[in-house]
Each structure stands twice: as C-alpha cells, then as structure tokens.
Amino acid sequence: MKNAFYLLCVILISSCNSSKSKSTQQKELNSGTYKVTRINSDDVTSMDVTFILNKEEKRVSGNAGCNDYSATITMEGATMTTSEAAMTKKYCDGKMEVEKAFASALNGVQSYKMEGNVISLLDSSGEAIIEMK
C-alpha cells in the first residue's frame, strides 16, 4: 500500500512537470507580413507601418510610414536582433517622427514574444518596443 502511494505521487508530479513545460514553450515567429500597431507606447495603427519577415533570407523589410526599409535579421529561439536598417530618403510631412521612432526601436530589438495574435518585439530589458499583428 505504501509503495502504491509513492508510485501515485511520482506519476502526479511527473504529469504536472510535463504540462508546465508545454505551456511555456515560445511559439515560433513565421515569415510573413505583419502590421505594426504600436511603437514604444504610441499607437501607430493609422500610419500603415509594415514588418515583412523573410526567415529564409534572414531579412526584414517593409514600410516605416513613409520610407521603405530593409535590414538583416538574426533569430535563434526567442532572441532576435537586426542590423541597422537601410532606408529610402523621402520626406513625408507629419510622418517623420514615427519613422525615426520605428528605426530606433528596430535597432533595439533583442527578442520577441507572442500572445494570441499580438507579436511583441522586446528590448534588452524585456519591454515591448514594437507590437504588431
């Protein structure tokens, strides 16, 4: 009877550990086009900022609100870093502040997390600096 109790305890503990590790696994960010909704704490939904991830070519590109950008990307697990982005040099009245904030945030990306349909790009302290869907 004592052995059966110990066996039951071991089985229960083992099953708890395996379900915990499954729930904490990071979802993989897939190649595709994403719409940037926040830069730092600012809502940029109306600005049409895009983030196009091409994992095969190790590249990210898109439109920063006015100008197109492109950068190389390194991803391993949930870590993500980018090179300094190359950008076209058009001037768009009322959009340049958002564009500067996006370029700065993109250069500060260190990792990402996914919650539901929201992808957060995080800085070195784990703060969301870019959010997209």
Short mmCIF file of C-alpha atoms in Angstrom, two decimals:
data_model
loop_
_atom_site.label_atom_id
_atom_site.label_comp_id
_atom_site.label_asym_id
_atom_site.label_seq_id
_atom_site.Cartn_x
_atom_site.Cartn_y
_atom_site.Cartn_z
CA MET A 1 0.00 0.00 0.00
CA LYS A 2 2.86 2.35 0.86
CA ASN A 3 4.57 1.63 -2.48
CA ALA A 4 1.34 2.28 -4.38
CA PHE A 5 1.03 5.69 -2.69
CA TYR A 6 4.62 6.64 -3.63
CA LEU A 7 4.06 5.47 -7.20
CA LEU A 8 0.90 7.59 -7.43
CA CYS A 9 2.80 10.65 -6.11
CA VAL A 10 5.59 10.18 -8.67
CA ILE A 11 3.07 9.89 -11.52
CA LEU A 12 1.21 13.02 -10.41
CA ILE A 13 4.39 15.07 -10.07
CA SER A 14 5.68 13.89 -13.45
CA SER A 15 2.45 14.79 -15.21
CA CYS A 16 2.46 18.28 -13.68
CA ASN A 17 6.00 18.97 -14.88
CA SER A 18 5.38 17.87 -18.46
CA SER A 19 2.28 20.05 -18.86
CA LYS A 20 4.13 23.07 -17.47
CA SER A 21 6.95 22.81 -19.99
CA LYS A 22 4.47 22.60 -22.87
CA SER A 23 2.67 25.77 -21.81
CA THR A 24 5.88 27.81 -21.51
CA GLN A 25 7.22 26.96 -24.96
CA GLN A 26 7.70 30.01 -27.18
CA LYS A 27 5.67 29.99 -30.37
CA GLU A 28 7.78 30.35 -33.50
CA LEU A 29 7.50 33.59 -35.44
CA ASN A 30 6.83 32.70 -39.08
CA SER A 31 7.85 34.52 -42.25
CA GLY A 32 5.12 36.88 -43.41
CA THR A 33 3.81 40.43 -43.47
CA TYR A 34 2.81 41.99 -40.16
CA LYS A 35 1.13 45.33 -39.41
CA VAL A 36 2.86 47.39 -36.72
CA THR A 37 0.29 48.69 -34.23
CA ARG A 38 2.50 50.24 -31.51
CA ILE A 39 5.96 51.76 -31.34
CA ASN A 40 7.06 52.15 -27.74
CA SER A 41 3.76 53.21 -26.18
CA ASP A 42 2.40 55.09 -29.21
CA ASP A 43 -0.49 53.73 -31.28
CA VAL A 44 0.56 53.80 -34.96
CA THR A 45 -2.30 51.78 -36.41
CA SER A 46 -3.25 54.60 -38.79
CA MET A 47 0.32 55.00 -40.11
CA ASP A 48 0.44 51.78 -42.15
CA VAL A 49 3.86 50.65 -40.84
CA THR A 50 4.70 47.14 -42.05
CA PHE A 51 7.16 44.46 -40.94
CA ILE A 52 7.90 41.79 -43.56
CA LEU A 53 9.89 38.87 -42.15
CA ASN A 54 11.72 36.55 -44.54
CA LYS A 55 13.42 33.94 -42.35
CA GLU A 56 14.88 32.05 -45.31
CA GLU A 57 16.79 35.14 -46.49
CA LYS A 58 17.39 36.33 -42.89
CA ARG A 59 15.89 39.69 -43.76
CA VAL A 60 13.24 42.06 -42.50
CA SER A 61 11.82 44.85 -44.64
CA GLY A 62 8.72 46.94 -45.06
CA ASN A 63 7.49 50.48 -44.87
CA ALA A 64 8.17 52.66 -41.83
CA GLY A 65 5.25 55.01 -42.51
CA CYS A 66 6.87 56.93 -45.38
CA ASN A 67 10.12 55.26 -46.42
CA ASP A 68 10.90 51.65 -47.20
CA TYR A 69 13.47 49.89 -45.01
CA SER A 70 15.48 46.70 -45.06
CA ALA A 71 17.77 45.01 -42.52
CA THR A 72 19.35 41.65 -41.91
CA ILE A 73 18.00 39.66 -39.01
CA THR A 74 19.40 37.03 -36.69
CA MET A 75 16.96 34.72 -34.92
CA GLU A 76 17.65 31.89 -32.50
CA GLY A 77 14.81 30.68 -30.32
CA ALA A 78 13.08 33.78 -28.98
CA THR A 79 16.13 36.01 -29.49
CA MET A 80 16.08 38.39 -32.43
CA THR A 81 18.49 41.11 -33.47
CA THR A 82 18.67 43.27 -36.59
CA SER A 83 21.40 45.15 -38.38
CA GLU A 84 20.97 48.89 -38.73
CA ALA A 85 18.18 49.37 -41.26
CA ALA A 86 18.84 50.89 -44.67
CA MET A 87 16.04 53.30 -45.62
CA THR A 88 14.95 55.30 -48.62
CA LYS A 89 15.14 59.06 -48.06
CA LYS A 90 11.77 60.60 -48.94
CA TYR A 91 10.27 63.32 -46.76
CA CYS A 92 6.66 62.89 -45.69
CA ASP A 93 5.09 65.69 -43.70
CA GLY A 94 3.78 64.51 -40.33
CA LYS A 95 5.29 61.02 -40.55
CA MET A 96 8.99 61.53 -39.87
CA GLU A 97 8.75 61.32 -36.05
CA VAL A 98 7.05 57.92 -36.26
CA GLU A 99 9.64 56.77 -38.77
CA LYS A 100 12.56 57.83 -36.54
CA ALA A 101 10.96 56.10 -33.55
CA PHE A 102 10.45 52.91 -35.58
CA ALA A 103 14.06 52.86 -36.87
CA SER A 104 15.39 53.39 -33.35
CA ALA A 105 13.12 50.70 -31.88
CA LEU A 106 14.01 48.24 -34.65
CA ASN A 107 17.71 48.67 -33.87
CA GLY A 108 16.98 47.94 -30.19
CA VAL A 109 15.15 44.63 -30.68
CA GLN A 110 16.67 41.76 -28.68
CA SER A 111 13.85 39.19 -28.51
CA TYR A 112 10.18 38.62 -29.16
CA LYS A 113 7.13 37.07 -27.55
CA MET A 114 3.76 36.08 -28.92
CA GLU A 115 0.48 36.33 -27.02
CA GLY A 116 -2.62 35.46 -29.01
CA ASN A 117 -2.38 37.34 -32.29
CA VAL A 118 -0.05 40.06 -30.92
CA ILE A 119 3.69 39.83 -31.51
CA SER A 120 5.84 42.00 -29.25
CA LEU A 121 9.43 42.84 -30.16
CA LEU A 122 11.32 43.41 -26.92
CA ASP A 123 14.37 45.44 -25.93
CA SER A 124 17.19 44.19 -23.68
CA SER A 125 15.11 44.83 -20.53
CA GLY A 126 12.15 42.83 -21.87
CA GLU A 127 9.99 45.88 -22.61
CA ALA A 128 7.80 45.82 -25.72
CA ILE A 129 9.15 48.43 -28.15
CA ILE A 130 7.25 47.29 -31.26
CA GLU A 131 3.90 45.48 -31.32
CA MET A 132 2.38 44.02 -34.44
CA LYS A 133 -0.32 41.70 -35.70
#
